[in-house]
Amino acid sequence: MTKNEIYRQLTTSAEVLLFIYACYKKEFRLNDLKFQQEFLDKGVRLDTLRRAIKKLIAVGVLEKSPAPHQYQLTDIGKNLTPTPLS
């Protein structure tokens, strides 16, 4: 799956922001306040962020880690380089 094919499946700005964030960080914790604040500063609410996580899991670029509330890129996601937003 190419980066463009993934971007076509992402329908909200929250999903695109989370995808780009995940590509740079490789993994993150949903209950990390610093992580949440980065998205709140961009106008993304926590419930919207949860839906974006579910969508990225469905697309196949994100997976749940063994640790609680932690997510990481799949092998597909690790092979992609995101396009930075300006």
Coordinates of C-alpha atoms in Angstrom, one line a residue:
M1 CA 0.0 0.0 0.0
T2 CA 1.4 3.4 -0.9
K3 CA 1.3 6.6 1.0
N4 CA -1.2 8.1 -1.5
E5 CA -3.5 5.1 -1.1
I6 CA -3.5 5.5 2.6
Y7 CA -4.2 9.3 2.4
R8 CA -7.2 8.6 0.1
Q9 CA -8.7 6.5 2.9
L10 CA -8.3 9.1 5.6
T11 CA -11.3 11.4 5.6
T12 CA -10.8 13.8 8.4
S13 CA -8.0 16.2 9.3
A14 CA -7.6 14.4 12.7
E15 CA -6.9 11.1 10.9
V16 CA -4.2 12.8 8.7
L17 CA -2.6 14.6 11.7
L18 CA -2.5 11.4 13.7
F19 CA -1.0 9.5 10.8
I20 CA 1.7 12.0 10.4
Y21 CA 2.3 12.1 14.1
A22 CA 2.5 8.3 14.3
C23 CA 5.0 8.2 11.4
Y24 CA 7.4 10.5 13.2
K25 CA 6.9 9.1 16.7
K26 CA 6.5 5.4 15.7
E27 CA 4.4 4.7 18.9
F28 CA 2.4 6.8 21.4
R29 CA 0.2 6.4 24.5
L30 CA -3.4 7.7 24.2
N31 CA -3.5 8.5 28.0
D32 CA -0.3 10.6 27.7
L33 CA -1.3 14.2 28.6
K34 CA 1.4 15.7 26.4
F35 CA 0.2 13.7 23.4
Q36 CA -3.4 14.7 24.1
Q37 CA -2.4 18.4 24.5
E38 CA -0.7 18.4 21.1
F39 CA -3.9 17.5 19.4
L40 CA -6.1 19.7 21.6
D41 CA -3.9 22.6 20.6
K42 CA -4.8 21.8 17.0
G43 CA -8.5 21.7 17.8
V44 CA -8.9 17.9 17.9
R45 CA -11.0 16.6 20.8
L46 CA -10.2 13.4 22.6
D47 CA -13.3 11.5 21.2
T48 CA -12.3 12.6 17.7
L49 CA -8.8 11.3 18.3
R50 CA -10.2 7.9 19.4
R51 CA -12.1 7.6 16.2
A52 CA -9.0 8.6 14.2
I53 CA -7.1 5.8 16.0
K54 CA -9.8 3.3 15.1
K55 CA -9.7 4.4 11.5
L56 CA -5.9 4.1 11.2
I57 CA -6.2 0.6 12.7
A58 CA -8.8 -0.3 10.1
V59 CA -6.6 1.1 7.3
G60 CA -3.8 -1.1 8.6
V61 CA -1.1 1.4 9.5
L62 CA -1.6 1.4 13.2
E63 CA -1.9 -1.4 15.8
K64 CA -2.5 -1.7 19.5
S65 CA 0.7 -2.4 21.5
P66 CA 0.7 -4.9 24.4
A67 CA 0.9 -2.1 26.9
P68 CA -2.4 -0.5 27.8
H69 CA -3.5 2.6 25.8
Q70 CA -0.4 2.3 23.6
Y71 CA -0.4 2.2 19.8
Q72 CA 2.4 1.7 17.3
L73 CA 2.9 1.7 13.5
T74 CA 2.5 -1.6 11.7
D75 CA 5.1 -2.8 9.3
I76 CA 3.2 -1.0 6.5
G77 CA 3.2 2.2 8.4
K78 CA 6.9 2.0 9.3
N79 CA 7.8 1.9 5.6
L80 CA 6.0 5.2 4.8
T81 CA 7.5 8.6 5.1
P82 CA 4.8 11.2 5.8
T83 CA 4.5 14.5 3.9
P84 CA 4.8 17.3 6.5
L85 CA 1.9 19.8 6.7
S86 CA 2.7 23.4 6.3

